[in-house]
Amino acid sequence: MSRASHSLLTLYYSSQNHDPTIHAFSVIEQHSIPIYTADWGADEELLLLEGAEVYGLGSWADIADHIGGYRTKDEVRDHYIDTYVNSTNFPLPERADPKDTSLLVENPRDIFQARKKRRIEERKNAAKSAPPAAPKQKPTASVPACHEVQGYMPGRLEFETEFANEAEEAVQHMQFDPGDGINPRTGEIEPEMELKMVVMDIYNSRLTTRAERKKVIFEHHLLEYRKNAALDKKRTKEERDLLNKVKPFARMTNHKDFQELSSGLEYEHNLRQAVAQLQDWRHMRIGDLKTGEKYEGEKQTRAQRPAPTGSFDRLAGIRPPKPIPPIETPSATTALTAPELPERLKNSQLPFVSLAVNGQSKGPLANGNSNSTNTSSKTQYSVAPIAGLPPLKLTPDNATDIQLLTTEEVELCSMLRMMPKAYLTIKEGVVREAMKTGGSIKRKSAREVCKIDGTKLSRIYDFLVHSGWIQKV
């Protein structure tokens, strides 16, 4: 219909007295009336179904934008689930009957539209006063170049080159038609079908191995390359080599157990290095930790010092300089031999070893008493000599492990003519037996534990009672 004819019809209907009921057309009013729920209009229901068809169920944010009226995605999702999914007339709503106008009677058109307009105005004002939302970021594309590990596609959880990447080539042209593989005359499986099944078993085994390897990568966080590289830089070369040897066990354990295994082996490695360093200090007649630290510093300085060249060395000018070895950061081994031990090590229950020089012990003592404790008030134990048994002078040359004893223990072993290792074994046996009965033990029970001379055992028993290791019964 053209503009001129439209104008003529307007003039005709405005100038004539006519009854709209006699015409073949009717005026359709706006569908802003409740039909299924009291707070949703028919126009919004139509937009909801149209948005679900266009964007797909689950894209609630896009559907809410399609509906308009400042509807939120959570509101749209809850309304769809409550009205359509949870309906007893699924997939139709509860009030799907066109004759059901109870909601329209309870909520007239004017009241419903006024309430809808008020809701839109309130949400519009709230959106204006709300802080600006963060701009929407484009989702990361699942391509091999969007991750810190080259070739990994995070969106698909796959790699550009998988394990046994050519496994699919053996089955890509294989076909299985209904009825194939069984000989109709004999009823047996044909050799060709058996060969196909063997190829499929090989293919499935490769897929299983591929999945197991990817599981190890994901479970042990091996995709966090930058984080793992930063941790490796803090370790020494020996620690890195040790952890590389342990990595095959990651396929057999979970992440927690593997971390405990690695930490335990690393701690054992540091302890072995600390023991070797202490033995080297003892060989060099170094008796305290501060002197040992000074010795290590001078040793490192000498290692970095260039070799002297004589005046008659004709190759001195053309010989390339010796590269300076890199200085590694202090490791846990250094912390175990530092003069100032951390509070974590001081307060722990580990049996620390003391260094004794000229009868003076350094560091935590073997009996658990710290050197910082004032022991001047404690009476000194004097060992009664044994008749017919002259004392034995103990020195680091003739008595190994003498550095593990205190001054009083050295005097006790000297009077009993006993080596430090034998004394420590007896001491450990008596203390262990006493711990079974709350720290107290009889002299007779101590003799049953250690089958040695009764007089010597009595001296050791009295010394342990005096030192507080055991209680006398």
Short mmCIF file of C-alpha atoms in Angstrom, two decimals:
data_model
loop_
_atom_site.label_atom_id
_atom_site.label_comp_id
_atom_site.label_asym_id
_atom_site.label_seq_id
_atom_site.Cartn_x
_atom_site.Cartn_y
_atom_site.Cartn_z
CA MET A 1 0.00 0.00 0.00
CA SER A 2 1.42 3.40 -1.04
CA ARG A 3 1.67 6.52 1.11
CA ALA A 4 -1.21 8.24 -0.81
CA SER A 5 -3.64 5.36 -0.30
CA HIS A 6 -2.65 5.12 3.36
CA SER A 7 -3.45 8.82 3.79
CA LEU A 8 -6.82 8.40 2.06
CA LEU A 9 -7.78 5.52 4.35
CA THR A 10 -6.84 7.61 7.35
CA LEU A 11 -9.02 10.48 6.16
CA TYR A 12 -11.87 8.07 5.34
CA TYR A 13 -11.92 6.41 8.76
CA SER A 14 -11.57 9.73 10.56
CA SER A 15 -14.50 11.30 8.72
CA GLN A 16 -16.93 8.35 8.87
CA ASN A 17 -18.79 6.86 11.75
CA HIS A 18 -17.90 3.17 11.66
CA ASP A 19 -17.91 0.20 13.98
CA PRO A 20 -14.52 -1.56 14.24
CA THR A 21 -16.20 -4.91 14.85
CA ILE A 22 -17.57 -5.01 11.29
CA HIS A 23 -14.12 -4.77 9.67
CA ALA A 24 -12.02 -7.81 8.67
CA PHE A 25 -8.97 -6.64 10.67
CA SER A 26 -8.35 -6.15 14.41
CA VAL A 27 -5.83 -4.05 16.31
CA ILE A 28 -3.21 -6.18 18.11
CA GLU A 29 -2.08 -4.61 21.37
CA GLN A 30 1.38 -5.01 22.94
CA HIS A 31 1.99 -8.47 24.50
CA SER A 32 3.21 -7.00 27.77
CA ILE A 33 1.00 -9.13 29.97
CA PRO A 34 1.90 -12.02 32.26
CA ILE A 35 1.05 -15.46 30.96
CA TYR A 36 3.37 -17.95 32.73
CA THR A 37 4.74 -16.04 35.76
CA ALA A 38 3.73 -12.81 37.47
CA ASP A 39 6.97 -10.93 36.68
CA TRP A 40 7.56 -11.97 33.06
CA GLY A 41 5.51 -10.70 30.14
CA ALA A 42 4.51 -12.54 26.99
CA ASP A 43 6.87 -10.38 24.90
CA GLU A 44 9.79 -11.37 27.12
CA GLU A 45 8.82 -15.04 26.89
CA LEU A 46 8.92 -14.81 23.08
CA LEU A 47 12.32 -13.09 23.17
CA LEU A 48 13.61 -15.76 25.57
CA LEU A 49 12.67 -18.61 23.23
CA GLU A 50 13.97 -16.71 20.22
CA GLY A 51 17.32 -16.02 21.92
CA ALA A 52 17.64 -19.66 22.98
CA GLU A 53 17.10 -20.71 19.36
CA VAL A 54 19.60 -18.18 18.00
CA TYR A 55 22.40 -18.40 20.60
CA GLY A 56 21.76 -21.87 22.04
CA LEU A 57 20.83 -22.96 25.54
CA GLY A 58 23.55 -22.08 28.00
CA SER A 59 24.46 -18.74 26.42
CA TRP A 60 22.47 -16.94 29.09
CA ALA A 61 24.41 -13.68 28.84
CA ASP A 62 23.65 -13.38 25.10
CA ILE A 63 20.01 -14.34 25.66
CA ALA A 64 19.68 -11.71 28.41
CA ASP A 65 21.05 -9.05 26.04
CA HIS A 66 18.59 -10.22 23.40
CA ILE A 67 15.64 -9.87 25.82
CA GLY A 68 16.69 -6.44 27.08
CA GLY A 69 14.96 -4.73 29.98
CA TYR A 70 18.14 -5.08 32.10
CA ARG A 71 17.55 -8.77 32.64
CA THR A 72 20.62 -10.59 34.08
CA LYS A 73 21.92 -13.91 32.88
CA ASP A 74 21.26 -15.58 36.24
CA GLU A 75 17.69 -14.30 36.23
CA VAL A 76 17.09 -15.59 32.70
CA ARG A 77 18.61 -18.99 33.50
CA ASP A 78 16.58 -19.45 36.70
CA HIS A 79 13.35 -18.41 34.95
CA TYR A 80 13.89 -20.88 32.11
CA ILE A 81 14.67 -23.77 34.46
CA ASP A 82 11.78 -23.04 36.85
CA THR A 83 9.17 -22.32 34.16
CA TYR A 84 10.05 -24.79 31.41
CA VAL A 85 12.40 -27.50 32.68
CA ASN A 86 10.83 -28.09 36.11
CA SER A 87 7.29 -27.96 34.76
CA THR A 88 5.02 -30.95 35.23
CA ASN A 89 3.88 -30.43 31.62
CA PHE A 90 7.44 -30.48 30.28
CA PRO A 91 8.33 -29.24 27.71
CA LEU A 92 5.35 -26.87 28.10
CA PRO A 93 4.94 -24.50 31.08
CA GLU A 94 2.39 -25.02 33.81
CA ARG A 95 0.02 -22.35 32.41
CA ALA A 96 0.29 -23.36 28.75
CA ASP A 97 -3.48 -23.49 28.32
CA PRO A 98 -4.60 -20.41 26.28
CA LYS A 99 -7.81 -20.24 28.31
CA ASP A 100 -5.90 -19.81 31.57
CA THR A 101 -6.07 -16.03 32.26
CA SER A 102 -5.72 -16.16 36.03
CA LEU A 103 -2.44 -14.24 35.99
CA LEU A 104 -3.94 -11.47 33.86
CA VAL A 105 -6.81 -11.15 36.32
CA GLU A 106 -4.46 -10.96 39.29
CA ASN A 107 -2.04 -8.59 37.48
CA PRO A 108 -3.94 -6.23 35.14
CA ARG A 109 -2.15 -4.80 32.14
CA ASP A 110 -1.76 -1.28 33.60
CA ILE A 111 -0.40 -2.47 36.91
CA PHE A 112 1.98 -4.96 35.25
CA GLN A 113 3.36 -2.39 32.80
CA ALA A 114 3.79 0.19 35.56
CA ARG A 115 5.69 -2.36 37.67
CA LYS A 116 7.84 -3.33 34.68
CA LYS A 117 8.65 0.32 33.92
CA ARG A 118 9.58 0.96 37.56
CA ARG A 119 11.87 -2.11 37.56
CA ILE A 120 13.65 -0.99 34.39
CA GLU A 121 14.17 2.53 35.77
CA GLU A 122 15.60 1.22 39.03
CA ARG A 123 18.04 -1.10 37.28
CA LYS A 124 19.00 1.61 34.82
CA ASN A 125 19.86 4.01 37.65
CA ALA A 126 21.76 1.25 39.47
CA ALA A 127 23.76 0.52 36.32
CA LYS A 128 24.69 4.20 36.00
CA SER A 129 25.93 4.45 39.61
CA ALA A 130 27.77 1.12 39.46
CA PRO A 131 31.56 1.19 38.91
CA PRO A 132 32.67 0.59 35.34
CA ALA A 133 32.95 -3.09 34.54
CA ALA A 134 36.16 -4.58 33.21
CA PRO A 135 36.22 -4.79 29.43
CA LYS A 136 35.46 -8.19 28.00
CA GLN A 137 38.58 -10.02 26.97
CA LYS A 138 38.67 -12.11 23.90
CA PRO A 139 38.94 -15.80 24.83
CA THR A 140 42.28 -17.44 24.25
CA ALA A 141 42.37 -19.25 20.94
CA SER A 142 43.34 -22.90 21.14
CA VAL A 143 46.39 -22.70 18.93
CA PRO A 144 49.92 -24.06 19.55
CA ALA A 145 51.42 -20.54 19.94
CA CYS A 146 49.26 -19.23 22.84
CA HIS A 147 50.97 -21.06 25.74
CA GLU A 148 54.35 -20.82 27.45
CA VAL A 149 55.02 -24.40 26.34
CA GLN A 150 55.45 -24.36 22.57
CA GLY A 151 53.09 -26.73 20.79
CA TYR A 152 50.51 -27.03 23.59
CA MET A 153 46.87 -26.11 22.89
CA PRO A 154 45.22 -25.22 26.25
CA GLY A 155 41.68 -25.10 24.92
CA ARG A 156 41.85 -28.68 23.66
CA LEU A 157 44.30 -30.02 26.29
CA GLU A 158 46.35 -31.47 23.48
CA PHE A 159 49.78 -31.04 21.92
CA GLU A 160 50.61 -30.27 18.35
CA THR A 161 52.79 -33.36 18.29
CA GLU A 162 51.44 -36.10 20.53
CA PHE A 163 53.15 -39.28 21.69
CA ALA A 164 53.04 -41.84 18.86
CA ASN A 165 51.76 -39.10 16.59
CA GLU A 166 51.58 -41.48 13.61
CA ALA A 167 49.35 -44.02 15.41
CA GLU A 168 46.24 -42.89 13.52
CA GLU A 169 47.83 -43.59 10.14
CA ALA A 170 47.46 -47.35 10.60
CA VAL A 171 43.68 -47.17 11.10
CA GLN A 172 42.63 -44.15 9.03
CA HIS A 173 41.58 -46.26 6.00
CA MET A 174 40.30 -49.26 7.92
CA GLN A 175 36.61 -50.11 7.40
CA PHE A 176 34.23 -52.38 9.31
CA ASP A 177 31.01 -53.24 7.50
CA PRO A 178 28.11 -55.18 9.06
CA GLY A 179 28.54 -58.90 8.57
CA ASP A 180 32.26 -58.69 7.70
CA GLY A 181 34.81 -60.93 9.33
CA ILE A 182 32.79 -64.14 9.70
CA ASN A 183 32.92 -66.86 7.07
CA PRO A 184 29.28 -67.83 6.29
CA ARG A 185 30.21 -71.42 5.48
CA THR A 186 32.43 -72.23 8.44
CA GLY A 187 31.27 -69.56 10.92
CA GLU A 188 34.87 -68.74 11.85
CA ILE A 189 36.55 -65.34 11.91
CA GLU A 190 38.46 -64.61 8.75
CA PRO A 191 42.22 -63.94 8.95
CA GLU A 192 41.75 -60.42 7.58
CA MET A 193 39.42 -59.54 10.42
CA GLU A 194 41.85 -61.00 12.95
CA LEU A 195 44.58 -58.82 11.48
CA LYS A 196 42.33 -55.76 11.76
CA MET A 197 41.58 -56.52 15.41
CA VAL A 198 45.30 -56.87 16.16
CA VAL A 199 45.95 -53.49 14.54
CA MET A 200 43.11 -51.95 16.59
CA ASP A 201 44.58 -53.41 19.81
CA ILE A 202 47.95 -51.86 18.99
CA TYR A 203 46.26 -48.55 18.26
CA ASN A 204 44.31 -48.64 21.54
CA SER A 205 47.47 -49.44 23.51
CA ARG A 206 49.19 -46.42 21.99
CA LEU A 207 46.24 -44.23 22.89
CA THR A 208 46.38 -45.54 26.46
CA THR A 209 50.10 -44.79 26.70
CA ARG A 210 49.49 -41.30 25.28
CA ALA A 211 46.78 -40.63 27.88
CA GLU A 212 49.03 -41.87 30.73
CA ARG A 213 51.88 -39.59 29.66
CA LYS A 214 49.55 -36.59 29.44
CA LYS A 215 48.20 -37.45 32.88
CA VAL A 216 51.73 -37.27 34.31
CA ILE A 217 52.25 -33.86 32.68
CA PHE A 218 49.02 -32.43 34.05
CA GLU A 219 49.26 -33.98 37.53
CA HIS A 220 52.85 -32.86 38.19
CA HIS A 221 52.29 -29.33 36.78
CA LEU A 222 54.97 -29.71 34.13
CA LEU A 223 53.20 -27.17 31.91
CA GLU A 224 54.17 -24.37 34.35
CA TYR A 225 57.51 -23.96 32.62
CA ARG A 226 58.45 -20.51 33.93
CA LYS A 227 57.69 -21.43 37.53
CA ASN A 228 59.66 -24.68 37.35
CA ALA A 229 62.59 -22.93 35.63
CA ALA A 230 62.70 -20.30 38.39
CA LEU A 231 62.85 -23.05 41.03
CA ASP A 232 65.66 -24.85 39.18
CA LYS A 233 67.78 -21.69 39.13
CA LYS A 234 67.77 -21.65 42.94
CA ARG A 235 69.23 -25.15 43.13
CA THR A 236 72.85 -26.14 42.75
CA LYS A 237 74.12 -28.27 39.89
CA GLU A 238 74.31 -31.36 42.09
CA GLU A 239 70.74 -30.89 43.26
CA ARG A 240 69.50 -30.46 39.69
CA ASP A 241 71.30 -33.63 38.58
CA LEU A 242 69.81 -35.55 41.51
CA LEU A 243 66.25 -34.39 40.72
CA ASN A 244 66.70 -35.28 37.05
CA LYS A 245 67.56 -38.83 38.07
CA VAL A 246 64.42 -39.04 40.22
CA LYS A 247 62.04 -37.79 37.51
CA PRO A 248 61.26 -41.30 36.10
CA PHE A 249 59.55 -42.10 39.42
CA ALA A 250 56.97 -39.38 38.72
CA ARG A 251 55.14 -41.80 36.42
CA MET A 252 54.63 -44.22 39.33
CA THR A 253 53.56 -41.80 42.08
CA ASN A 254 51.18 -38.90 42.53
CA HIS A 255 52.37 -35.32 42.87
CA LYS A 256 52.36 -35.23 46.69
CA ASP A 257 54.33 -38.47 47.11
CA PHE A 258 56.81 -37.42 44.42
CA GLN A 259 57.42 -34.08 46.15
CA GLU A 260 58.05 -35.87 49.45
CA LEU A 261 60.45 -38.28 47.74
CA SER A 262 62.34 -35.45 46.02
CA SER A 263 62.53 -33.38 49.20
CA GLY A 264 63.78 -36.36 51.20
CA LEU A 265 66.49 -37.24 48.67
CA GLU A 266 67.53 -33.61 48.41
CA TYR A 267 67.78 -33.34 52.20
CA GLU A 268 69.80 -36.56 52.35
CA HIS A 269 72.13 -35.20 49.67
CA ASN A 270 72.66 -32.00 51.65
CA LEU A 271 73.31 -33.97 54.84
CA ARG A 272 75.92 -36.12 53.09
CA GLN A 273 77.65 -33.01 51.78
CA ALA A 274 77.56 -31.43 55.24
CA VAL A 275 79.05 -34.58 56.81
CA ALA A 276 81.78 -34.69 54.15
CA GLN A 277 82.56 -31.03 54.79
CA LEU A 278 82.75 -31.56 58.55
CA GLN A 279 85.07 -34.54 58.04
CA ASP A 280 87.27 -32.39 55.83
CA TRP A 281 87.40 -29.74 58.54
CA ARG A 282 88.34 -32.34 61.15
CA HIS A 283 91.14 -33.57 58.86
CA MET A 284 92.38 -29.98 58.62
CA ARG A 285 92.30 -29.62 62.44
CA ILE A 286 89.34 -27.22 62.35
CA GLY A 287 87.23 -27.52 65.49
CA ASP A 288 84.49 -24.87 65.29
CA LEU A 289 82.00 -23.73 62.69
CA LYS A 290 83.22 -20.13 62.45
CA THR A 291 86.74 -21.25 61.62
CA GLY A 292 85.31 -23.68 59.09
CA GLU A 293 83.37 -20.89 57.39
CA LYS A 294 86.52 -18.82 57.19
CA TYR A 295 88.41 -21.80 55.77
CA GLU A 296 85.78 -22.31 53.05
CA GLY A 297 85.96 -18.62 52.10
CA GLU A 298 89.75 -18.71 51.79
CA LYS A 299 89.51 -21.97 49.84
CA GLN A 300 87.14 -20.40 47.36
CA THR A 301 89.38 -17.33 47.03
CA ARG A 302 92.40 -19.53 46.25
CA ALA A 303 90.39 -21.40 43.62
CA GLN A 304 89.52 -18.15 41.86
CA ARG A 305 93.09 -16.84 41.99
CA PRO A 306 94.87 -17.17 38.59
CA ALA A 307 97.87 -19.45 38.36
CA PRO A 308 101.20 -17.60 38.62
CA THR A 309 103.28 -17.36 35.43
CA GLY A 310 107.07 -17.14 35.49
CA SER A 311 109.14 -14.58 33.63
CA PHE A 312 110.59 -17.32 31.40
CA ASP A 313 107.19 -18.64 30.35
CA ARG A 314 107.08 -17.82 26.63
CA LEU A 315 103.46 -18.94 26.32
CA ALA A 316 102.22 -16.68 29.12
CA GLY A 317 101.17 -13.95 26.69
CA ILE A 318 99.24 -16.18 24.32
CA ARG A 319 97.78 -18.65 26.83
CA PRO A 320 94.08 -17.89 27.33
CA PRO A 321 93.15 -17.00 30.89
CA LYS A 322 91.58 -19.71 32.97
CA PRO A 323 87.84 -19.11 33.31
CA ILE A 324 86.67 -18.21 36.78
CA PRO A 325 84.30 -20.87 38.13
CA PRO A 326 80.81 -19.55 38.74
CA ILE A 327 79.86 -18.78 42.31
CA GLU A 328 76.73 -20.71 43.17
CA THR A 329 74.17 -19.47 45.63
CA PRO A 330 74.33 -20.92 49.18
CA SER A 331 72.50 -24.22 49.31
CA ALA A 332 70.89 -26.12 52.14
CA THR A 333 74.27 -27.74 52.84
CA THR A 334 75.67 -24.35 53.85
CA ALA A 335 72.73 -23.83 56.21
CA LEU A 336 73.53 -27.12 57.96
CA THR A 337 77.13 -26.04 58.67
CA ALA A 338 76.54 -22.33 59.30
CA PRO A 339 77.86 -20.90 62.60
CA GLU A 340 74.42 -19.45 63.39
CA LEU A 341 72.03 -22.35 62.93
CA PRO A 342 68.42 -21.40 62.14
CA GLU A 343 65.89 -21.62 64.95
CA ARG A 344 64.19 -24.42 63.00
CA LEU A 345 67.29 -26.59 63.46
CA LYS A 346 67.98 -25.50 67.02
CA ASN A 347 64.51 -26.42 68.21
CA SER A 348 64.17 -29.68 66.25
CA GLN A 349 64.58 -33.09 67.79
CA LEU A 350 67.38 -34.19 65.45
CA PRO A 351 70.44 -35.68 67.18
CA PHE A 352 72.92 -32.91 66.39
CA VAL A 353 76.63 -33.60 66.45
CA SER A 354 78.98 -31.34 68.37
CA LEU A 355 82.56 -30.44 67.49
CA ALA A 356 84.92 -30.66 70.41
CA VAL A 357 88.31 -28.99 70.37
CA ASN A 358 90.60 -29.31 73.39
CA GLY A 359 87.69 -30.53 75.45
CA GLN A 360 85.43 -27.56 74.57
CA SER A 361 82.34 -28.45 72.60
CA LYS A 362 80.83 -26.15 69.98
CA GLY A 363 77.23 -26.19 68.84
CA PRO A 364 74.46 -28.32 70.39
CA LEU A 365 75.89 -30.92 72.71
CA ALA A 366 75.42 -34.65 72.32
CA ASN A 367 73.29 -34.82 75.49
CA GLY A 368 70.81 -32.25 74.19
CA ASN A 369 72.01 -29.29 76.31
CA SER A 370 72.73 -26.15 74.29
CA ASN A 371 76.02 -24.35 74.81
CA SER A 372 74.06 -21.18 75.52
CA THR A 373 72.73 -22.77 78.73
CA ASN A 374 74.62 -21.80 81.83
CA THR A 375 75.88 -25.07 83.31
CA SER A 376 78.16 -23.53 85.91
CA SER A 377 75.60 -24.26 88.64
CA LYS A 378 75.62 -27.97 87.80
CA THR A 379 78.04 -30.07 89.81
CA GLN A 380 80.75 -31.67 87.75
CA TYR A 381 80.80 -35.44 87.73
CA SER A 382 84.04 -37.00 88.84
CA VAL A 383 84.74 -40.54 87.77
CA ALA A 384 86.08 -42.77 90.48
CA PRO A 385 89.14 -44.70 89.25
CA ILE A 386 89.04 -48.45 89.00
CA ALA A 387 91.66 -50.31 90.94
CA GLY A 388 94.34 -51.82 88.74
CA LEU A 389 93.07 -50.00 85.61
CA PRO A 390 95.23 -47.02 84.59
CA PRO A 391 93.53 -44.25 82.58
CA LEU A 392 93.92 -44.11 78.81
CA LYS A 393 94.74 -40.83 77.14
CA LEU A 394 92.30 -40.30 74.27
CA THR A 395 93.21 -38.10 71.33
CA PRO A 396 91.73 -37.65 67.85
CA ASP A 397 94.61 -39.75 66.53
CA ASN A 398 93.98 -42.89 68.58
CA ALA A 399 90.20 -42.52 69.20
CA THR A 400 87.85 -41.92 66.34
CA ASP A 401 84.55 -40.15 67.00
CA ILE A 402 85.97 -38.39 70.03
CA GLN A 403 84.43 -35.18 68.73
CA LEU A 404 80.99 -36.65 69.50
CA LEU A 405 81.69 -36.66 73.26
CA THR A 406 81.54 -33.92 75.85
CA THR A 407 84.40 -33.17 78.21
CA GLU A 408 82.93 -35.30 80.97
CA GLU A 409 82.29 -38.19 78.58
CA VAL A 410 85.88 -38.03 77.33
CA GLU A 411 87.09 -38.22 80.95
CA LEU A 412 84.73 -41.14 81.63
CA CYS A 413 85.98 -43.11 78.62
CA SER A 414 89.57 -42.33 79.60
CA MET A 415 89.09 -43.68 83.13
CA LEU A 416 87.28 -46.78 81.82
CA ARG A 417 89.77 -47.32 78.96
CA MET A 418 86.84 -47.45 76.52
CA MET A 419 86.66 -46.20 72.94
CA PRO A 420 84.06 -43.50 72.14
CA LYS A 421 82.18 -45.69 69.67
CA ALA A 422 81.71 -48.48 72.22
CA TYR A 423 80.58 -45.99 74.85
CA LEU A 424 78.03 -44.42 72.49
CA THR A 425 76.61 -47.86 71.67
CA ILE A 426 76.19 -48.70 75.38
CA LYS A 427 74.66 -45.29 76.05
CA GLU A 428 72.16 -45.67 73.23
CA GLY A 429 71.11 -49.14 74.39
CA VAL A 430 70.56 -48.05 78.01
CA VAL A 431 68.64 -44.90 77.05
CA ARG A 432 66.41 -46.80 74.62
CA GLU A 433 65.58 -49.37 77.29
CA ALA A 434 64.85 -46.60 79.81
CA MET A 435 62.46 -44.87 77.38
CA LYS A 436 60.27 -47.98 77.39
CA THR A 437 59.52 -47.45 81.10
CA GLY A 438 59.17 -43.66 81.14
CA GLY A 439 62.87 -42.81 81.39
CA SER A 440 63.75 -44.84 84.47
CA ILE A 441 65.71 -48.09 84.57
CA LYS A 442 67.22 -50.28 87.25
CA ARG A 443 70.93 -50.98 87.45
CA LYS A 444 70.23 -54.68 87.08
CA SER A 445 68.20 -54.11 83.92
CA ALA A 446 71.03 -52.02 82.46
CA ARG A 447 73.44 -54.92 83.07
CA GLU A 448 71.10 -57.24 81.17
CA VAL A 449 71.07 -54.87 78.20
CA CYS A 450 74.86 -54.47 77.99
CA LYS A 451 76.95 -57.57 78.60
CA ILE A 452 80.13 -55.83 79.83
CA ASP A 453 82.13 -55.62 83.03
CA GLY A 454 79.85 -54.75 85.96
CA THR A 455 82.19 -52.15 87.39
CA LYS A 456 82.44 -50.22 84.12
CA LEU A 457 78.69 -50.42 83.58
CA SER A 458 78.09 -49.07 87.09
CA ARG A 459 80.29 -46.04 86.32
CA ILE A 460 78.38 -45.44 83.06
CA TYR A 461 75.01 -45.89 84.82
CA ASP A 462 75.90 -43.36 87.52
CA PHE A 463 77.10 -40.88 84.89
CA LEU A 464 73.89 -41.17 82.85
CA VAL A 465 71.81 -40.63 86.00
CA HIS A 466 73.91 -37.60 86.96
CA SER A 467 73.62 -36.11 83.45
CA GLY A 468 69.83 -36.53 83.42
CA TRP A 469 69.62 -39.02 80.59
CA ILE A 470 67.90 -41.63 82.76
CA GLN A 471 66.29 -41.80 86.20
CA LYS A 472 67.41 -44.09 88.93
CA VAL A 473 64.84 -46.54 90.29
#
